[in-house]
XYZ file of N, CA and C in Angstrom:
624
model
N 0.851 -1.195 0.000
C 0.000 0.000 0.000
C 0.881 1.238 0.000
N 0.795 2.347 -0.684
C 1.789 3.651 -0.946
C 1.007 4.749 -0.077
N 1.986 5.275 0.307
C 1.442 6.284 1.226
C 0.669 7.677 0.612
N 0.322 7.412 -0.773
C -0.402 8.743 -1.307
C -0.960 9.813 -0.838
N -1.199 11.085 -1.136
C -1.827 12.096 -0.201
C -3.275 12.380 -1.174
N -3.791 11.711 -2.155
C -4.835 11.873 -2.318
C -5.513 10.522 -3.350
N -6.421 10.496 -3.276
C -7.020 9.037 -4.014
C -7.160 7.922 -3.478
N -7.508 6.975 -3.704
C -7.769 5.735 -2.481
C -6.783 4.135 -3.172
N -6.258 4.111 -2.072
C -5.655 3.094 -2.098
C -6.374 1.320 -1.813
N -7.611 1.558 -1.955
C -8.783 0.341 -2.253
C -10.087 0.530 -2.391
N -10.350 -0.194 -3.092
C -12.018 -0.462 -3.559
C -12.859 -0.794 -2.790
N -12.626 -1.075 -1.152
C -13.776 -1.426 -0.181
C -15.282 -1.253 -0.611
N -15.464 0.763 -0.996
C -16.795 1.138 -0.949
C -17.114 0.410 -2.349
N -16.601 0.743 -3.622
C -17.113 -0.026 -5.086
C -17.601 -1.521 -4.543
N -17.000 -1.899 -3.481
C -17.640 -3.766 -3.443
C -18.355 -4.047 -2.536
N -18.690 -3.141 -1.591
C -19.457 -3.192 -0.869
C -20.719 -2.467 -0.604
N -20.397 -1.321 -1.187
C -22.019 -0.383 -1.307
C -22.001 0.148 -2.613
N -21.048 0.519 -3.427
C -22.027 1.418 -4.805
C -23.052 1.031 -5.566
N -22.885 -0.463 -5.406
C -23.867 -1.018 -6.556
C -25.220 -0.529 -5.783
N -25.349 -1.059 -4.424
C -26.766 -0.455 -3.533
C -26.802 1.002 -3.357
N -25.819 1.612 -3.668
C -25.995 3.123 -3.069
C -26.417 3.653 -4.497
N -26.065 2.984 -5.328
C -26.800 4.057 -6.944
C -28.607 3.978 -7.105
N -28.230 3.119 -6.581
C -30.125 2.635 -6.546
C -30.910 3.537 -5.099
N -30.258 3.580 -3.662
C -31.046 4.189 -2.823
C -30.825 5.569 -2.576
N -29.850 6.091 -3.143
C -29.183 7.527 -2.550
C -29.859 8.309 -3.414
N -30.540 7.996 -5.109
C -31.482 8.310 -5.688
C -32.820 8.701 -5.309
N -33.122 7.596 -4.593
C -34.230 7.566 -3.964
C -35.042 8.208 -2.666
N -33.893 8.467 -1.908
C -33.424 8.905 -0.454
C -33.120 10.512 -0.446
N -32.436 11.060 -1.261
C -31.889 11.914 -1.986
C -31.348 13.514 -0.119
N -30.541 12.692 0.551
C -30.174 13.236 1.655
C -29.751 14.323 1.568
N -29.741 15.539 2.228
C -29.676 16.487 2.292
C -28.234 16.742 3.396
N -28.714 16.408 4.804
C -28.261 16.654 5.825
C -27.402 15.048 5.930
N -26.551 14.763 6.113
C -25.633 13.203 6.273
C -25.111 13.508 7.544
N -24.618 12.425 8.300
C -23.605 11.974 8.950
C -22.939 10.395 8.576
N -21.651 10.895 8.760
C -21.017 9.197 8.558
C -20.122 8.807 10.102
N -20.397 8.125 10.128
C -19.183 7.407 10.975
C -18.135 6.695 10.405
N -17.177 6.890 10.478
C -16.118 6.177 10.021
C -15.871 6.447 8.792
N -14.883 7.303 8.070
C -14.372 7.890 7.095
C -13.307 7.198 6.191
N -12.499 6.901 7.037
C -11.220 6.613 6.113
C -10.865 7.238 5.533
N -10.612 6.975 4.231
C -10.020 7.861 3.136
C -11.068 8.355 2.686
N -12.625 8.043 2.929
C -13.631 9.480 2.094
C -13.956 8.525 0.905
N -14.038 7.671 0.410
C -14.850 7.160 -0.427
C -15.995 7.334 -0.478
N -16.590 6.835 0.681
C -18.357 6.980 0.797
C -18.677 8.147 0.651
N -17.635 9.321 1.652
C -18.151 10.879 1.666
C -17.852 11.325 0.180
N -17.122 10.755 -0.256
C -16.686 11.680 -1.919
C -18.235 11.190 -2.876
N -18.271 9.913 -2.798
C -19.587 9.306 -3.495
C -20.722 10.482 -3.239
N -20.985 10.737 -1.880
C -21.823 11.594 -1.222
C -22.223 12.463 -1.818
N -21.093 13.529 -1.692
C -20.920 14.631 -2.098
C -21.128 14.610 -3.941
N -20.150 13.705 -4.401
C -20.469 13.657 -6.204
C -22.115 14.133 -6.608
N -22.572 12.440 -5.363
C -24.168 12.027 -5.677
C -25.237 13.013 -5.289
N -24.998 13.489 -4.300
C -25.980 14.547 -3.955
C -25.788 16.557 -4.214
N -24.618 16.913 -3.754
C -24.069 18.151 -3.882
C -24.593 18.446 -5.979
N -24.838 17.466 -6.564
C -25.148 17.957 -8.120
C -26.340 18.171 -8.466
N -26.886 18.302 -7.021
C -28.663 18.845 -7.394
C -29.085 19.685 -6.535
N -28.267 19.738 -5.282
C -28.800 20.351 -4.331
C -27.669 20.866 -3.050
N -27.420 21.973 -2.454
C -26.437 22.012 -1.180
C -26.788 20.794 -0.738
N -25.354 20.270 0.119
C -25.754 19.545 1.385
C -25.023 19.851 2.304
N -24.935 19.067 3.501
C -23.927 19.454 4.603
C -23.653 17.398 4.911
N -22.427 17.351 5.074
C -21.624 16.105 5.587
C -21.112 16.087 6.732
N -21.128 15.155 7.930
C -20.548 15.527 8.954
C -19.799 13.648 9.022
N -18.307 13.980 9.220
C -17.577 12.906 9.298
C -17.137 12.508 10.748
N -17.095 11.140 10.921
C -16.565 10.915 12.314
C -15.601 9.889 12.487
N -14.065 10.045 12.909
C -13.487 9.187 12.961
C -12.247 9.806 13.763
N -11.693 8.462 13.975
C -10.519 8.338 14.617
C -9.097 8.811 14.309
N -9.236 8.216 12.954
C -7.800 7.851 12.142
C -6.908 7.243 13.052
N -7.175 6.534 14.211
C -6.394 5.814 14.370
C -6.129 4.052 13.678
N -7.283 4.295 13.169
C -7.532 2.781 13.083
C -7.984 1.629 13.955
N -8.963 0.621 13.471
C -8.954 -0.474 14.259
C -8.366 -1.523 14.040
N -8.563 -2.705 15.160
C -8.005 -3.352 15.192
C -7.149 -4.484 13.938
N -8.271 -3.895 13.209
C -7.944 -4.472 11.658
C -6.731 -3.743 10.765
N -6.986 -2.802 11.368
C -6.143 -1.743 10.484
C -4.507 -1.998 10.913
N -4.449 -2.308 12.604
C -2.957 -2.014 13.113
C -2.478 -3.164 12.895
N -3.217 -4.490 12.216
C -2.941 -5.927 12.382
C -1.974 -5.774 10.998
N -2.811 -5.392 9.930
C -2.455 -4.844 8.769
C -1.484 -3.791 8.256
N -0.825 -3.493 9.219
C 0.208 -2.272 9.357
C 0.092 -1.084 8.470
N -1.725 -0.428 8.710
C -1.895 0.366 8.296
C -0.830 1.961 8.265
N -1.064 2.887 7.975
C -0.169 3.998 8.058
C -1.663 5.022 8.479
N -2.146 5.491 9.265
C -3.260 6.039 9.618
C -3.246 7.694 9.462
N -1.676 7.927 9.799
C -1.731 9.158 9.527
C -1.866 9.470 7.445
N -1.327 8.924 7.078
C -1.328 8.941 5.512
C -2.841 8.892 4.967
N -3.701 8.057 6.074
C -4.948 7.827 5.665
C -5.759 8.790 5.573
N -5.391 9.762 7.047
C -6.270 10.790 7.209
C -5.681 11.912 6.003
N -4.756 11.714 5.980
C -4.184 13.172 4.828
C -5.127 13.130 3.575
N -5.280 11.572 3.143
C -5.551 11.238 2.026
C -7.022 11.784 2.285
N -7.969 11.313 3.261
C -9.467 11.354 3.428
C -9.529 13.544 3.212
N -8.522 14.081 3.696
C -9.374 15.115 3.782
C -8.536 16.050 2.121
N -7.692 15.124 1.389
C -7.522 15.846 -0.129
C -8.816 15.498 -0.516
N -8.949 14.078 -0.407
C -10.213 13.609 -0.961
C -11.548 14.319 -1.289
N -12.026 14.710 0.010
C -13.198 15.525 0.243
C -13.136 16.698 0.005
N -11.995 17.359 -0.135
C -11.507 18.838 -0.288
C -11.473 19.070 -1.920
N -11.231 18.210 -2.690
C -11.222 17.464 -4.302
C -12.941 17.243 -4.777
N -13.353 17.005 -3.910
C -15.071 16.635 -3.990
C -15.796 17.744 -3.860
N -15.275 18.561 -2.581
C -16.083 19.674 -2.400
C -16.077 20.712 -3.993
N -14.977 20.798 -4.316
C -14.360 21.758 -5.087
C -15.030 21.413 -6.664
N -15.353 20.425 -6.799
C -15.630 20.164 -8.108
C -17.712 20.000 -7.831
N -17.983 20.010 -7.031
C -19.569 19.913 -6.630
C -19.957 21.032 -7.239
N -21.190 21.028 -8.058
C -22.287 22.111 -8.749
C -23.258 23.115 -7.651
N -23.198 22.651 -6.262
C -23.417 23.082 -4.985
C -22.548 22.936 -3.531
N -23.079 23.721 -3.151
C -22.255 24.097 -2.171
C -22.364 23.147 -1.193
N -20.792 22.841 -0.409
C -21.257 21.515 0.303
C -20.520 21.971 1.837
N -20.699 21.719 2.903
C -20.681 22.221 4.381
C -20.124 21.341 4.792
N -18.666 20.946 4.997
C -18.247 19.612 5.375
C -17.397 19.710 6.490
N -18.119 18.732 7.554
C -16.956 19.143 9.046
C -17.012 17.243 9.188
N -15.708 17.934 9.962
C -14.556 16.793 9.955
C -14.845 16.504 11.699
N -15.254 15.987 12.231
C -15.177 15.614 13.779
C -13.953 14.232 14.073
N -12.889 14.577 14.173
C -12.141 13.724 14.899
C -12.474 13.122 16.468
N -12.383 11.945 16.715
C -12.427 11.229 17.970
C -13.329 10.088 18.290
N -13.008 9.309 19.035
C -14.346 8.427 19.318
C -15.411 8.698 18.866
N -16.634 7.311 18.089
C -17.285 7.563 17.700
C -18.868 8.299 18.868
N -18.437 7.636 20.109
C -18.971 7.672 21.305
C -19.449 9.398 21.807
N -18.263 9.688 21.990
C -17.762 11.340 22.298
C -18.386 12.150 21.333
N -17.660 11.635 20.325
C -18.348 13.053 18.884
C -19.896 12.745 18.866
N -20.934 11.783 18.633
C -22.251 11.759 19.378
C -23.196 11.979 19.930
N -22.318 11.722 21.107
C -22.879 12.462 22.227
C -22.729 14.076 22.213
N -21.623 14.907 21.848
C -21.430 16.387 21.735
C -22.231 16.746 20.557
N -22.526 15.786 19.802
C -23.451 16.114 18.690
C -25.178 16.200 18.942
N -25.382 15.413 19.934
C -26.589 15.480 20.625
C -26.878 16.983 22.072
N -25.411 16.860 22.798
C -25.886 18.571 23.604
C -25.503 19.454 22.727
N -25.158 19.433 21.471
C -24.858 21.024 20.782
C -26.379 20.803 19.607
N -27.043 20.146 20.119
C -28.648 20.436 19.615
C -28.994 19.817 17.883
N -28.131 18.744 17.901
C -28.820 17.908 16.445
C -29.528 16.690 16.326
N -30.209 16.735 17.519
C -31.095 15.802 17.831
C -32.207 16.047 16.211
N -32.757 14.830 15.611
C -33.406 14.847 14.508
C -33.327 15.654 13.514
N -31.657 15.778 13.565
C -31.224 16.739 12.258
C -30.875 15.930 10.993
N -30.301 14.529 11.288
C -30.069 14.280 9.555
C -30.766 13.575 9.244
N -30.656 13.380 7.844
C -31.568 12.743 6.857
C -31.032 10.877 6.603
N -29.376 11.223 6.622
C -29.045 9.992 6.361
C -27.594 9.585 7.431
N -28.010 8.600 8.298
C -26.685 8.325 8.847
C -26.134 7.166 8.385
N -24.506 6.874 8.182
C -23.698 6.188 7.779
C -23.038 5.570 8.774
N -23.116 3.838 9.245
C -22.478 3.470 10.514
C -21.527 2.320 9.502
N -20.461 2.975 10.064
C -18.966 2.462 9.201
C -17.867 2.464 10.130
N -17.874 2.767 11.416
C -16.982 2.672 12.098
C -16.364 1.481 12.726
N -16.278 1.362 14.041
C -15.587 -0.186 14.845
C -16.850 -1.111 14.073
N -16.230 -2.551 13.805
C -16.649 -3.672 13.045
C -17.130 -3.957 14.626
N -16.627 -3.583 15.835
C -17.108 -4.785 16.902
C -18.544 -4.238 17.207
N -19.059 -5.452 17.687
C -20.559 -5.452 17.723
C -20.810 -4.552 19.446
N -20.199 -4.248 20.177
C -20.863 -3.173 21.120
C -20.521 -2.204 20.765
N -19.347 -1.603 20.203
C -19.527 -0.107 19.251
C -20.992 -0.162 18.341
N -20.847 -0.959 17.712
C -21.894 -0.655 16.691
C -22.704 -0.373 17.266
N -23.431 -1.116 18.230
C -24.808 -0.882 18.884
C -24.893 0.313 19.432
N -23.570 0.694 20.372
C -23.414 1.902 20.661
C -23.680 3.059 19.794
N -22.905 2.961 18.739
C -23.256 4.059 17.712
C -24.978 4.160 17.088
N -25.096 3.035 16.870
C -26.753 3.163 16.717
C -27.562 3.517 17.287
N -27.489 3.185 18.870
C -28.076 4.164 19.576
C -28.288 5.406 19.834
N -26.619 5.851 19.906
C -27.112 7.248 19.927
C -27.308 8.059 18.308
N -26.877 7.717 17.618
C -26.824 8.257 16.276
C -28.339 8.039 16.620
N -29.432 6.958 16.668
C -31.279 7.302 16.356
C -31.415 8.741 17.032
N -31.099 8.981 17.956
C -31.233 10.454 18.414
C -31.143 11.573 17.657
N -30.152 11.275 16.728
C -30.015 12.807 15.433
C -30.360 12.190 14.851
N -31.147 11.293 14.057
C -31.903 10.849 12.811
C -33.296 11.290 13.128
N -33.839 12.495 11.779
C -35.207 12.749 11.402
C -35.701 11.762 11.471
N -37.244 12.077 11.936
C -38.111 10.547 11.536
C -38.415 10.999 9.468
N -38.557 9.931 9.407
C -38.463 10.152 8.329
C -37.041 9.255 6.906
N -36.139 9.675 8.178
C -34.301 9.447 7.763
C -34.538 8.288 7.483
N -32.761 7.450 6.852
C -32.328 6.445 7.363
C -30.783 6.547 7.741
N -30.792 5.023 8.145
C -29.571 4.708 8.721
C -29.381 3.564 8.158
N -28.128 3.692 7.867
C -27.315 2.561 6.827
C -25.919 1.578 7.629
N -26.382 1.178 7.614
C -25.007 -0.067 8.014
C -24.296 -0.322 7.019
N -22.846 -0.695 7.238
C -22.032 -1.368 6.250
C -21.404 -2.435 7.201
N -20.933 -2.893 6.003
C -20.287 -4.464 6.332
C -21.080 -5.526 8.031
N -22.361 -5.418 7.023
C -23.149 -6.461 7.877
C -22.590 -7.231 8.490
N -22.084 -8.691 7.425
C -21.576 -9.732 8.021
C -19.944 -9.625 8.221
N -19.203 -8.845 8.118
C -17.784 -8.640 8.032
C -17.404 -9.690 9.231
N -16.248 -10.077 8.970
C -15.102 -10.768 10.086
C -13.977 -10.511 9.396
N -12.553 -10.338 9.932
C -11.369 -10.086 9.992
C -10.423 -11.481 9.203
N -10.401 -11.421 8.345
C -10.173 -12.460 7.764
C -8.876 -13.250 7.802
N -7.950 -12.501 8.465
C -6.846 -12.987 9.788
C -6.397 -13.064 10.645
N -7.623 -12.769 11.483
C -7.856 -12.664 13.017
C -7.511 -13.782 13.309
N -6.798 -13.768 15.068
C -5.854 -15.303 15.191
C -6.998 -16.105 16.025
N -8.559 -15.697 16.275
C -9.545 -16.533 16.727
C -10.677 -15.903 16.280
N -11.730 -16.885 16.165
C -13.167 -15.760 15.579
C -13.993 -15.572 17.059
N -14.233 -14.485 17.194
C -14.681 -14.228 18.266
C -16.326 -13.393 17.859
N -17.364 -14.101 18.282
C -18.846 -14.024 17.643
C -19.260 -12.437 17.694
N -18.358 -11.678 18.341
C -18.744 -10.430 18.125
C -17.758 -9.324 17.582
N -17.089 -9.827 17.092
C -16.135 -8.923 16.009
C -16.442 -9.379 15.061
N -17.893 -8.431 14.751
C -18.744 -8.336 13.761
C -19.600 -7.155 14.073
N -20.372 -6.838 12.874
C -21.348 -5.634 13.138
C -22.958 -6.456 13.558
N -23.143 -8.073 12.679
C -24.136 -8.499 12.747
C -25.157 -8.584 13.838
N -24.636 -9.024 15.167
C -25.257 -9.070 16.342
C -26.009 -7.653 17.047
N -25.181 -6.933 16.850
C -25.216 -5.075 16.959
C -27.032 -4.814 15.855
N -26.422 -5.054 14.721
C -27.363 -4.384 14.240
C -28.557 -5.500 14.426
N -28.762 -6.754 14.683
C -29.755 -7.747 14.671
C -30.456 -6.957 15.834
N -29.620 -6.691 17.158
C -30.098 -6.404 18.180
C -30.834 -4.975 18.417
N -30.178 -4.313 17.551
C -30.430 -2.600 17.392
C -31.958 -2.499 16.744
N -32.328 -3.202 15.858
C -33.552 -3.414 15.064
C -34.479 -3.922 15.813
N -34.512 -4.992 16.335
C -35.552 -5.707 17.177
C -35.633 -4.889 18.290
N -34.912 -4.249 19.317
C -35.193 -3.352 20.350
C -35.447 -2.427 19.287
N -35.519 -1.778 18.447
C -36.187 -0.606 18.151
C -36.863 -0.816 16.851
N -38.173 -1.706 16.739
C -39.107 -2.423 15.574
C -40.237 -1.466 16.012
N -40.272 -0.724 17.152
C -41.752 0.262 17.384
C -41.225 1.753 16.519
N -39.911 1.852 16.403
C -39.571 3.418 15.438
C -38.669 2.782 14.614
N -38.008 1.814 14.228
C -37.338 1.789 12.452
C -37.798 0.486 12.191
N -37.950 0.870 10.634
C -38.259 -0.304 9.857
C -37.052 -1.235 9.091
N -36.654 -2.115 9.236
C -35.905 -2.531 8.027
C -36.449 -2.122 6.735
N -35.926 -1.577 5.777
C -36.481 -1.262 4.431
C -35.424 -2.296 2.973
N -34.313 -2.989 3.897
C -33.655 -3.209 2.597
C -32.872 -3.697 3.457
N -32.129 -4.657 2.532
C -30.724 -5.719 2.988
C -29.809 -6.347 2.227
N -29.191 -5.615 0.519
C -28.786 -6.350 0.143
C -27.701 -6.591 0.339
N -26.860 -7.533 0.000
C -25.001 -7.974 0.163
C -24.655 -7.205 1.927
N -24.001 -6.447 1.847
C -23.503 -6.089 3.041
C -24.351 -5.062 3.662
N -24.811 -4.251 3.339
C -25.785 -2.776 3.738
C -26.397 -3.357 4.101
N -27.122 -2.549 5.081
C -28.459 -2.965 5.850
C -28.719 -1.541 5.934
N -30.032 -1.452 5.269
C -31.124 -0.292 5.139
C -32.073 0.305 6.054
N -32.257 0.997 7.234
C -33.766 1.125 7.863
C -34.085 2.481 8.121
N -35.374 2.506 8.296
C -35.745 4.626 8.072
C -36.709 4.277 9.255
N -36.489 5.494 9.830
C -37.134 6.067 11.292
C -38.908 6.563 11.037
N -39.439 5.812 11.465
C -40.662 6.231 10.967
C -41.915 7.172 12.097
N -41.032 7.145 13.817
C -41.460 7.749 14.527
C -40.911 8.309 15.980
């Protein structure tokens, strides 16, 4: 992997969401986003391409750049990552037909959240993106509080449903997102619906 300062050094998002995201982000047509978990900005660049060409939006990113556990196993370079994520988006913004509002929240997905909930964005976005820790009590964590800033109305998107670490030195049933989001849905079947599930995404919109 080369330490580049702009462009992406893998295809994750092309194999895991574009084929579903050309079909719902159409449909959905988000205004207000949050993502969790950035990386290098694939998803947010898609974002921005897909939506910023019809209409302002505003993006709000959340991550670490430190990497997880996957990442340090893999002898990621994290700082290179983040350089790369914010040419990326800075490359996206710049070429958008509208104007796009893009803040960068570094830190736990936990922390940034929660400060996102007392600085008053409770049922502000349209579309949240949960891409961060693969382990299944982050996830849940993040789902939880992320329903708090999701419009009724919104959705919330999962990635890498079934993911596992594919050289992890034991499989351990919850270094995964699956359990998280199985559990996140059924405790909350009275306000989101599943709407969709294909390959890795998992689809559901807040209906109250």
């Amino acid at each position: 992997m080369t330490d580049t300062v702009s462009g992406f050094t893998n295809n994750w998002f092309d194999v895991t969401a574009r084929l579903v995201w050309d079909q719902l982000i159409p449909q959905i047509r988000p205004e207000r986003i949050l993502e969790i978990g950035s990386y290098e900005g694939a998803s947010a660049c898609y974002l921005i391409d897909a939506c910023a060409s019809q209409r302002p939006i505003e993006i709000q990113c959340i991550d670490t750049w430190e990497g997880g556990s996957e990442h340090k196993a893999d002898g990621v370079n994290m700082s290179a990552v983040e350089i790369r994520f914010q040419n990326n988006v800075a490359d996206a913004a710049k070429r958008a037909q509208h104007p796009v509002k893009l803040i960068a929240r570094k830190g736990r997905s936990t922390d940034q959240l929660a400060k996102l909930i007392g600085e008053g964005f409770k049922q502000y976005f349209d579309m949240i993106y949960i891409d961060g820790s693969h382990e299944a009590p982050d996830v849940l964590a993040d789902a939880v509080l992320s329903f708090e800033l999701l419009k009724v109305g919104g959705h919330m998107v999962f990635d890498d449903y079934l993911w596992r670490h594919p050289n992890a030195p034991f499989k351990d049933i919850l270094d995964t997102p699956k359990p998280a989001v199985d559990a996140f849905l059924n405790l909350y079947f009275h306000r989101m619906r599943l709407i969709w599930s294909p390959n890795s995404q998992v689809v559901a919109k807040r209906f109250c």
